[in-house]
Coordinates of C-alpha atoms in Angstrom, one line a residue:
M1 CA 0.0 0.0 0.0
K2 CA 2.8 2.4 0.7
K3 CA 4.2 2.0 -2.8
T4 CA 0.7 2.8 -4.2
F5 CA 0.2 5.8 -2.0
A6 CA 3.7 7.0 -2.9
F7 CA 2.8 6.8 -6.6
I8 CA -0.5 8.6 -6.1
W9 CA 0.6 11.3 -3.7
P10 CA 2.5 13.3 -6.3
A11 CA -0.6 13.5 -8.4
I12 CA -2.4 15.0 -5.4
C13 CA 0.4 17.4 -4.7
L14 CA 0.5 18.5 -8.3
V15 CA -3.2 18.7 -8.8
I16 CA -2.7 22.2 -10.2
L17 CA -0.7 20.7 -13.1
L18 CA -3.6 18.5 -14.0
A19 CA -6.3 21.2 -13.8
I20 CA -8.8 21.3 -16.5
E21 CA -10.4 24.7 -17.0
M22 CA -14.1 24.2 -17.1
T23 CA -15.6 26.5 -19.7
D24 CA -18.7 26.7 -21.8
A25 CA -16.9 27.8 -24.9
E26 CA -15.7 24.6 -26.7
N27 CA -13.4 26.4 -29.0
A28 CA -12.0 29.0 -26.6
A29 CA -8.4 29.8 -26.7
P30 CA -6.3 28.0 -24.0
P31 CA -5.9 30.0 -20.8
S32 CA -2.7 32.0 -20.4
W33 CA -1.3 29.5 -17.9
W34 CA -1.7 26.4 -20.2
P35 CA 1.7 26.6 -22.1
Q36 CA 3.6 26.8 -18.8
A37 CA 1.6 24.0 -17.2
Q38 CA 2.0 21.9 -20.3
E39 CA 5.7 22.3 -20.2
N40 CA 6.0 21.5 -16.5
A41 CA 3.7 18.5 -16.3
P42 CA 5.9 15.9 -18.1
T43 CA 8.8 16.9 -15.8
N44 CA 6.8 15.5 -13.0
G45 CA 5.4 12.5 -14.9
F46 CA 2.0 14.0 -15.6
R47 CA 0.2 15.5 -18.6
L48 CA -2.6 17.9 -19.1
I49 CA -5.6 16.9 -21.1
S50 CA -8.0 19.0 -23.0
S51 CA -11.8 18.8 -22.7
E52 CA -11.8 17.2 -26.1
S53 CA -9.4 14.4 -24.8
L54 CA -11.7 13.9 -21.8
N55 CA -14.7 13.7 -24.0
A56 CA -12.9 11.0 -26.0
L57 CA -12.3 9.0 -22.8
Y58 CA -16.0 9.2 -22.0
K59 CA -16.9 8.0 -25.5
A60 CA -14.3 5.2 -25.5
K61 CA -15.8 3.9 -22.2
E62 CA -12.4 3.2 -20.9
P63 CA -12.2 2.8 -17.1
F64 CA -10.9 6.0 -15.5
L65 CA -11.4 7.8 -12.2
L66 CA -12.5 11.4 -12.4
L67 CA -11.6 13.2 -9.2
D68 CA -13.1 16.6 -8.5
V69 CA -10.9 18.3 -5.9
R70 CA -13.0 21.4 -5.5
P71 CA -14.7 22.3 -2.2
D72 CA -17.9 20.4 -1.5
Y73 CA -20.2 23.4 -2.0
E74 CA -18.7 23.9 -5.5
Y75 CA -19.1 20.2 -6.4
K76 CA -22.8 20.4 -5.3
Q77 CA -23.4 23.2 -7.7
G78 CA -22.4 21.0 -10.6
Y79 CA -19.7 18.5 -11.6
L80 CA -18.5 16.4 -14.6
T81 CA -20.4 13.2 -15.2
G82 CA -19.0 10.4 -13.0
A83 CA -16.8 12.6 -10.9
M84 CA -16.1 11.8 -7.3
N85 CA -15.4 14.6 -4.9
M86 CA -12.6 14.9 -2.5
E87 CA -11.6 18.4 -1.6
F88 CA -7.9 19.2 -1.4
D89 CA -6.5 22.5 -0.3
L90 CA -3.0 24.0 0.0
G91 CA -2.7 22.5 3.5
D92 CA -2.8 19.1 1.9
R93 CA 0.3 19.7 -0.2
L94 CA 2.8 18.4 2.3
S95 CA 1.0 15.7 4.2
L96 CA -2.4 14.1 4.8
S97 CA -3.9 13.1 8.1
S98 CA -4.5 9.4 8.5
E99 CA -8.2 10.0 8.1
R100 CA -7.7 11.9 4.8
R101 CA -5.2 9.2 3.6
Q102 CA -7.8 6.5 4.3
A103 CA -10.5 8.5 2.5
L104 CA -8.2 8.9 -0.5
K105 CA -7.4 5.2 -0.6
K106 CA -11.2 4.5 -0.6
V107 CA -11.8 6.9 -3.4
L108 CA -8.9 5.5 -5.5
G109 CA -10.2 1.9 -5.1
S110 CA -8.4 -1.3 -5.9
D111 CA -8.0 -0.8 -9.7
H112 CA -4.5 0.6 -9.9
N113 CA -4.3 0.3 -13.7
R114 CA -7.0 2.9 -14.6
R115 CA -6.3 6.4 -15.5
I116 CA -6.9 9.1 -12.9
I117 CA -8.1 12.5 -14.1
I118 CA -7.9 15.3 -11.5
Y119 CA -9.7 18.6 -12.0
C120 CA -10.6 21.7 -10.2
R121 CA -12.4 24.9 -11.1
S122 CA -9.3 26.8 -12.3
F123 CA -5.6 26.9 -12.2
R124 CA -5.1 28.5 -8.8

């Protein structure tokens, strides 16, 4: 379990790098932070995906976990289809309490081969 958590923890620490800007405009220009985030993500073993790529995953019916890391009140206002909510904040960057660690393990489940997509409201 430690090895699994050690693999997943960087994804949580770097959730900002995996942020997907939620926008109504399908063909909107990428946000100003996109090029820098796209450049930094591979350095840490991650990649950014576009809304089009996420739509392709939905259509392909591949198993993936969609993790919404916004506060509960934002999640309740609307979320992407199939998303699970687990709020993370800046205080979670360095460590998680044992309760939060157990909650994360429960959300991640036993399928360690599926893709994990993490999103928040914006790149902040």
